[in-house]
CSV table of C-alpha atoms and ligand atoms in Angstrom, one decimal:
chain,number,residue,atom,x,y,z
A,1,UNK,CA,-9.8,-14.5,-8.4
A,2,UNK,CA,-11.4,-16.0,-5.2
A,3,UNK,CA,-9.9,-14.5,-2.2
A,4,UNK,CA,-8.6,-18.0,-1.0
A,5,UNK,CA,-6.6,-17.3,-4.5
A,6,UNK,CA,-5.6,-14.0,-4.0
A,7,UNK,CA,-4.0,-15.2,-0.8
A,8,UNK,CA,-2.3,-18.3,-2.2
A,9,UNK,CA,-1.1,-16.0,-4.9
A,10,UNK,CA,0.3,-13.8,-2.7
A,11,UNK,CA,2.0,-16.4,0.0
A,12,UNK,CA,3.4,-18.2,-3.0
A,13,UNK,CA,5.1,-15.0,-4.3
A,14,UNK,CA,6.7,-14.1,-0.6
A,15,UNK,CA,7.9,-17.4,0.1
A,16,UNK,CA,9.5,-18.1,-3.1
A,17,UNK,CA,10.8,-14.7,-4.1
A,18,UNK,CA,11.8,-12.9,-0.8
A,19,UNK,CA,12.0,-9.7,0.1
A,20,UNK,CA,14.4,-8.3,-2.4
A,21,UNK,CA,13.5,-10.8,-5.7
A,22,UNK,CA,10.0,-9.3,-6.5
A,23,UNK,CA,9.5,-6.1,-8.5
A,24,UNK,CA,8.2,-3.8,-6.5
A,25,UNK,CA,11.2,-3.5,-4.4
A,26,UNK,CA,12.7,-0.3,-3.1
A,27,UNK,CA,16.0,0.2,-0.9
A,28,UNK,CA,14.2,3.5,0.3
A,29,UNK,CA,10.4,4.4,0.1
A,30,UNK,CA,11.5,8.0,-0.9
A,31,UNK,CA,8.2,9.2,-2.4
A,32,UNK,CA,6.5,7.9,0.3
A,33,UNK,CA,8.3,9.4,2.8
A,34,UNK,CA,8.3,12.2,1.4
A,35,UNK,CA,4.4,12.5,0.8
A,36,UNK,CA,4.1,11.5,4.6
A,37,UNK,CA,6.2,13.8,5.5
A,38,UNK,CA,3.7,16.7,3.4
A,39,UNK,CA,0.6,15.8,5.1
A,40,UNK,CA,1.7,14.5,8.4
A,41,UNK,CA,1.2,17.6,11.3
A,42,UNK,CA,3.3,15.5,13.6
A,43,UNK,CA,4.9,11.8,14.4
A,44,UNK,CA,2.0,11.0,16.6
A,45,UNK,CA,-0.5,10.6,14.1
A,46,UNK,CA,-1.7,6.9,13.6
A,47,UNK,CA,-0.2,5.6,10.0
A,48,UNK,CA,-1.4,2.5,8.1
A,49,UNK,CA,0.6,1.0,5.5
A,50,UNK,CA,-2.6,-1.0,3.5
A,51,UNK,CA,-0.6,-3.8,1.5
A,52,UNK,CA,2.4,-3.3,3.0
A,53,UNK,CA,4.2,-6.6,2.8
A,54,UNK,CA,7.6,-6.8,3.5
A,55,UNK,CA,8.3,-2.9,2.5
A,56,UNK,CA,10.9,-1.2,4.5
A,57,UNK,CA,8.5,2.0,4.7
A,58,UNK,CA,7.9,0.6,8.4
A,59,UNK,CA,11.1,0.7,9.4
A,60,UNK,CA,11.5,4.6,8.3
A,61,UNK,CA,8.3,5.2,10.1
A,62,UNK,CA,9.6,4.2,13.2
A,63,UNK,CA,12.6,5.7,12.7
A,64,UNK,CA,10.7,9.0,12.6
A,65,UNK,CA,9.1,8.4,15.9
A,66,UNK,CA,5.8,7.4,14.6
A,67,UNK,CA,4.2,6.2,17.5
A,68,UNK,CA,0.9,4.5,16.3
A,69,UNK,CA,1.9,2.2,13.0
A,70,UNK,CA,0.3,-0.7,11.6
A,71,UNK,CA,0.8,-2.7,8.4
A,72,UNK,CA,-2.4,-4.6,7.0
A,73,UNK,CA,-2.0,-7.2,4.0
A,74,UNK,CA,-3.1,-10.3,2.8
A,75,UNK,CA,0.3,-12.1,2.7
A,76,UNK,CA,1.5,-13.6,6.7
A,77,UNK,CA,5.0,-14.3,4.9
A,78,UNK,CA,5.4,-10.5,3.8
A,79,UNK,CA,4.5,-9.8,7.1
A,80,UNK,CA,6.5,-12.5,8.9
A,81,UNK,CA,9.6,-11.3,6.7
A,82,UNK,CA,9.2,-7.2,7.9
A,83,UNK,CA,8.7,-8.7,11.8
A,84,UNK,CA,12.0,-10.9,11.7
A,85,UNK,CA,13.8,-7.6,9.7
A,86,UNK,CA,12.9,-5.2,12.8
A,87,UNK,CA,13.5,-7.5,15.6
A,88,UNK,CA,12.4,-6.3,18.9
A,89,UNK,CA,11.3,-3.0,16.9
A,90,UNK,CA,8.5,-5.4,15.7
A,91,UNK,CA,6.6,-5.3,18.5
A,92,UNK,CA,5.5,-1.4,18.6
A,93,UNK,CA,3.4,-2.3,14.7
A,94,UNK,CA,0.5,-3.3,14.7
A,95,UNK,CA,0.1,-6.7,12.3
A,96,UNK,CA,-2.9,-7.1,10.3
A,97,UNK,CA,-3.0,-10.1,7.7
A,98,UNK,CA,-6.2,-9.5,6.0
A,99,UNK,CA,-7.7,-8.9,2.5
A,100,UNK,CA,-8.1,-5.3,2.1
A,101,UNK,CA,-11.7,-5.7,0.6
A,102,UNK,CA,-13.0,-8.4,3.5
A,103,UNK,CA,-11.2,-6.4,6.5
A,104,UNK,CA,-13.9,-5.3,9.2
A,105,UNK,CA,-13.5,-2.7,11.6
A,106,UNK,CA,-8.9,-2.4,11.4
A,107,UNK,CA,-9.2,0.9,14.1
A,108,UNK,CA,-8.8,5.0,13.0
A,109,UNK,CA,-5.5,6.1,11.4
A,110,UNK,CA,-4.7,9.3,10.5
A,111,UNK,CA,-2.7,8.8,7.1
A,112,UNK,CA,-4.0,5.6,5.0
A,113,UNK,CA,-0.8,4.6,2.6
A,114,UNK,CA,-0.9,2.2,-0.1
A,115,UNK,CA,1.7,1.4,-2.6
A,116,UNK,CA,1.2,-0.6,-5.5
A,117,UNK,CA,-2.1,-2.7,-4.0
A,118,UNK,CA,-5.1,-0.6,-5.2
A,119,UNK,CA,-4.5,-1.2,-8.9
A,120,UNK,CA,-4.8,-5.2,-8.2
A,121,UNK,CA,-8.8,-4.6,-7.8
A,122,UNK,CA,-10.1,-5.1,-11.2
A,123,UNK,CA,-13.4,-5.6,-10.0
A,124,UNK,CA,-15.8,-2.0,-9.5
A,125,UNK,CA,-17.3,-4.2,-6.8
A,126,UNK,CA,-13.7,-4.7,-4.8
A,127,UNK,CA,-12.9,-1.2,-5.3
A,128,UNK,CA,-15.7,0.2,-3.3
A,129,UNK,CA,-15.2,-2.1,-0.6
A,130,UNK,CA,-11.7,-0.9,-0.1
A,131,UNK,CA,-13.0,3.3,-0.8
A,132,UNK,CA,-15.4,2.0,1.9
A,133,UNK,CA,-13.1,0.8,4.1
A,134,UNK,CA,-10.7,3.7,3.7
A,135,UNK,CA,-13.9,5.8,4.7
A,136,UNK,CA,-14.3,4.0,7.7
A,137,UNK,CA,-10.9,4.4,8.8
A,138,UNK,CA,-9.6,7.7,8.0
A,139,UNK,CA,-11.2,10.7,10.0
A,140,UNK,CA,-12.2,13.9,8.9
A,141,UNK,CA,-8.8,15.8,7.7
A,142,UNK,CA,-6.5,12.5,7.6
A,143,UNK,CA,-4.7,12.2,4.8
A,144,UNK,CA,-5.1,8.7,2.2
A,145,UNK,CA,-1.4,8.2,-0.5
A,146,UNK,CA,-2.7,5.8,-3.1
A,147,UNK,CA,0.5,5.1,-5.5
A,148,UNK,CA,-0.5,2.8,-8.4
A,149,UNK,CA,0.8,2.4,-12.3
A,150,UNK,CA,0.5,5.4,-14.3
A,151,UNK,CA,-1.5,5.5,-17.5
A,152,UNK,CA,1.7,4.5,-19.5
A,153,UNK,CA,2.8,1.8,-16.8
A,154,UNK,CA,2.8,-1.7,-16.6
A,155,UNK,CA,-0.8,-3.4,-17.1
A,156,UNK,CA,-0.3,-6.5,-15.3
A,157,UNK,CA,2.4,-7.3,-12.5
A,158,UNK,CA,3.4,-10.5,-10.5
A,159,UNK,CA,1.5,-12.3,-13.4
A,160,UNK,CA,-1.9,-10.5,-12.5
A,161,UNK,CA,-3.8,-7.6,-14.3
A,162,UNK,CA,-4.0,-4.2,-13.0
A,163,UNK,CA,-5.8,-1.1,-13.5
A,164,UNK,CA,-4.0,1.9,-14.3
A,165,UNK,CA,-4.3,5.7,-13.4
A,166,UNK,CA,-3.4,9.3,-13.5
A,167,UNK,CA,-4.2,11.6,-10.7
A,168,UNK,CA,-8.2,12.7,-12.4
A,169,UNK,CA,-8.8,9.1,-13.0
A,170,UNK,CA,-7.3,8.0,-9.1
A,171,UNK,CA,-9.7,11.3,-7.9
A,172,UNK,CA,-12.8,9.5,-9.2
A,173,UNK,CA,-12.7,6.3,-7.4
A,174,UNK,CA,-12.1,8.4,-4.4
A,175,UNK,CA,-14.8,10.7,-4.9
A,176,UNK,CA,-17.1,9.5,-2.1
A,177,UNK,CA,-15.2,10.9,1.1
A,178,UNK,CA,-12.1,12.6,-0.4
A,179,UNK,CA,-10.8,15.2,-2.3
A,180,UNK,CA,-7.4,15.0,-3.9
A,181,UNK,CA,-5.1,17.7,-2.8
A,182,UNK,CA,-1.8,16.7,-4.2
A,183,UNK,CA,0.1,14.3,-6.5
A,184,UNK,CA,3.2,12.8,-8.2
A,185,UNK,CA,4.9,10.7,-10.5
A,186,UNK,CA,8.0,8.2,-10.0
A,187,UNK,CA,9.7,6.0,-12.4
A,188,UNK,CA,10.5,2.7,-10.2
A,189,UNK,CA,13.7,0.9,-11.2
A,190,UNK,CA,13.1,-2.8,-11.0
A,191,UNK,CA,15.8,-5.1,-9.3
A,192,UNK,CA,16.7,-6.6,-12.8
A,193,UNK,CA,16.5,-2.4,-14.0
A,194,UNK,CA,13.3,-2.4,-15.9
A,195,UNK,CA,11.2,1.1,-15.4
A,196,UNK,CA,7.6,1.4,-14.4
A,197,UNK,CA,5.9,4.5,-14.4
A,198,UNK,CA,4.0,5.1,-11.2
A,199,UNK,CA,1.4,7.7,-10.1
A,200,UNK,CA,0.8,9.1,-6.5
A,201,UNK,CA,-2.1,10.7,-5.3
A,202,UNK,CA,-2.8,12.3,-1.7
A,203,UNK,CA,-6.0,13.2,-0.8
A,204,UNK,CA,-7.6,14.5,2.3
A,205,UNK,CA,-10.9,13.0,3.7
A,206,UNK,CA,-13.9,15.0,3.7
B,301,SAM,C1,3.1,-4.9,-5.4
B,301,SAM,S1,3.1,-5.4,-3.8
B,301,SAM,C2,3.5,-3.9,-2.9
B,301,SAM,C3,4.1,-4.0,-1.6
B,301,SAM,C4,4.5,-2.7,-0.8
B,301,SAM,N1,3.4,-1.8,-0.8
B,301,SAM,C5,5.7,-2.1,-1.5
B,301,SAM,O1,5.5,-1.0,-2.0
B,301,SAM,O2,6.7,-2.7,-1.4
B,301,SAM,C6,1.4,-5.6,-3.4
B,301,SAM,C7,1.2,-6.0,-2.0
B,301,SAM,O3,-0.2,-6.1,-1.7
B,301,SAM,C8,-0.6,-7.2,-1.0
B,301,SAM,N2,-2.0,-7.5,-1.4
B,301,SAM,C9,-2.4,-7.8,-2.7
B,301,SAM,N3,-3.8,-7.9,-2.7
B,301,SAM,C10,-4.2,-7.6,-1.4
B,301,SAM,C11,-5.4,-7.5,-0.8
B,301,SAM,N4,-6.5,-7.8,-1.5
B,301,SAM,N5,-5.5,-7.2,0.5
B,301,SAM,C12,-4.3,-6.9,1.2
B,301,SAM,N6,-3.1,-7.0,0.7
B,301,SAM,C13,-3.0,-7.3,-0.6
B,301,SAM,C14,0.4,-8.3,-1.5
B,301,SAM,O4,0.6,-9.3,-0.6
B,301,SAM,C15,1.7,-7.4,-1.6
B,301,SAM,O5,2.4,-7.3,-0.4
């Protein structure tokens, strides 16, 4: 898929669906949170949610007093959609609308999360530009939470293909910069109840 596609795609599935109608949907990011939580020394750290869309782990992040957050992904709408949600809150995030694997220079954050948007990139060559980006933006000891579909989950989602991992398989494409220190697994509930076996993996950058 081009990456005028990708972003069609993506637009498309926010504007028609909404927040709540789409899949990947959670009330409460509490894996996330809870991995953040592991690895972060403090609130001040600087946190990037890569492929955030309209995910209410922004909202929790402030809630903790995170002082330096940003959400990056490829979709305005998602991102118009989390804006209108925190209101005046809005304006202490930093907004990025960009394709993960054509983003330049996005700054130095300390923790690098990213549900469900890794295991989009199909193609080896989209993958390293992401690792490299990731590289470029997470110092030496920051943290990276890369959740994706587990071995036995789902192999395509909103009606694209996906790649799937367990923690050994995740460590490989991270190789290059970061060592995997930790890891989980979470059965999602979809809003129309199906499950989907996900797998987390947290890594620290070399
Ligand atoms: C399955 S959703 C997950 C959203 C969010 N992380 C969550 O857990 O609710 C995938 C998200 O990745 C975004 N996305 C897909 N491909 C992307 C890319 N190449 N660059 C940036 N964002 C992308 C989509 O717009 C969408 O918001």
């Amino acid at each position: 898929m081009t990456q005028q596609g990708r972003k069609e795609h993506w637009e498309q599935v926010y504007s028609t669906r909404g927040q709540t109608g789409v899949s990947w949907y959670q009330s409460e990011p509490t894996r996330s949170l809870e991995l953040i939580r592991s690895v972060a020394s403090d609130a001040r750290g600087r946190i990037i949610d890569v492929g955030g869309g309209a995910s209410v782990l922004i909202d929790r992040l402030l809630d903790l007093g995170f002082e330096t957050v940003a959400v990056l992904d490829i979709s305005g709408t998602a991102l118009e959609t989390a804006r209108a949600r925190l209101g005046r809150r809005s304006g202490a995030v930093r907004w990025i609308e960009a394709d993960v694997t054509e983003a330049g220079d996005i700054g130095t954050f300390d923790i690098w999360h990213d549900r469900a948007v890794f295991h989009f990139l199909t193609e080896a060559a989209d993958r390293a530009r992401y690792v490299e980006l990731a590289r470029r933006t997470v110092p030496a000891g920051g943290h990276l939470i890369v959740a994706t579909f587990a071995d036995e989950g789902p192999r395509r989602c909103s009606d694209l293909d996906v790649c799937r991992y367990n923690p050994g398989s995740l460590a490989s494409e991270f190789g290059n910069g970061f060592s995997l220190v930790g890891g989980a697994g979470e059965t999602h509930t979809t809003p129309w109840g199906f499950q989907q076996a996900f797998t987390y993996g947290v890594f620290v950058r070399r």
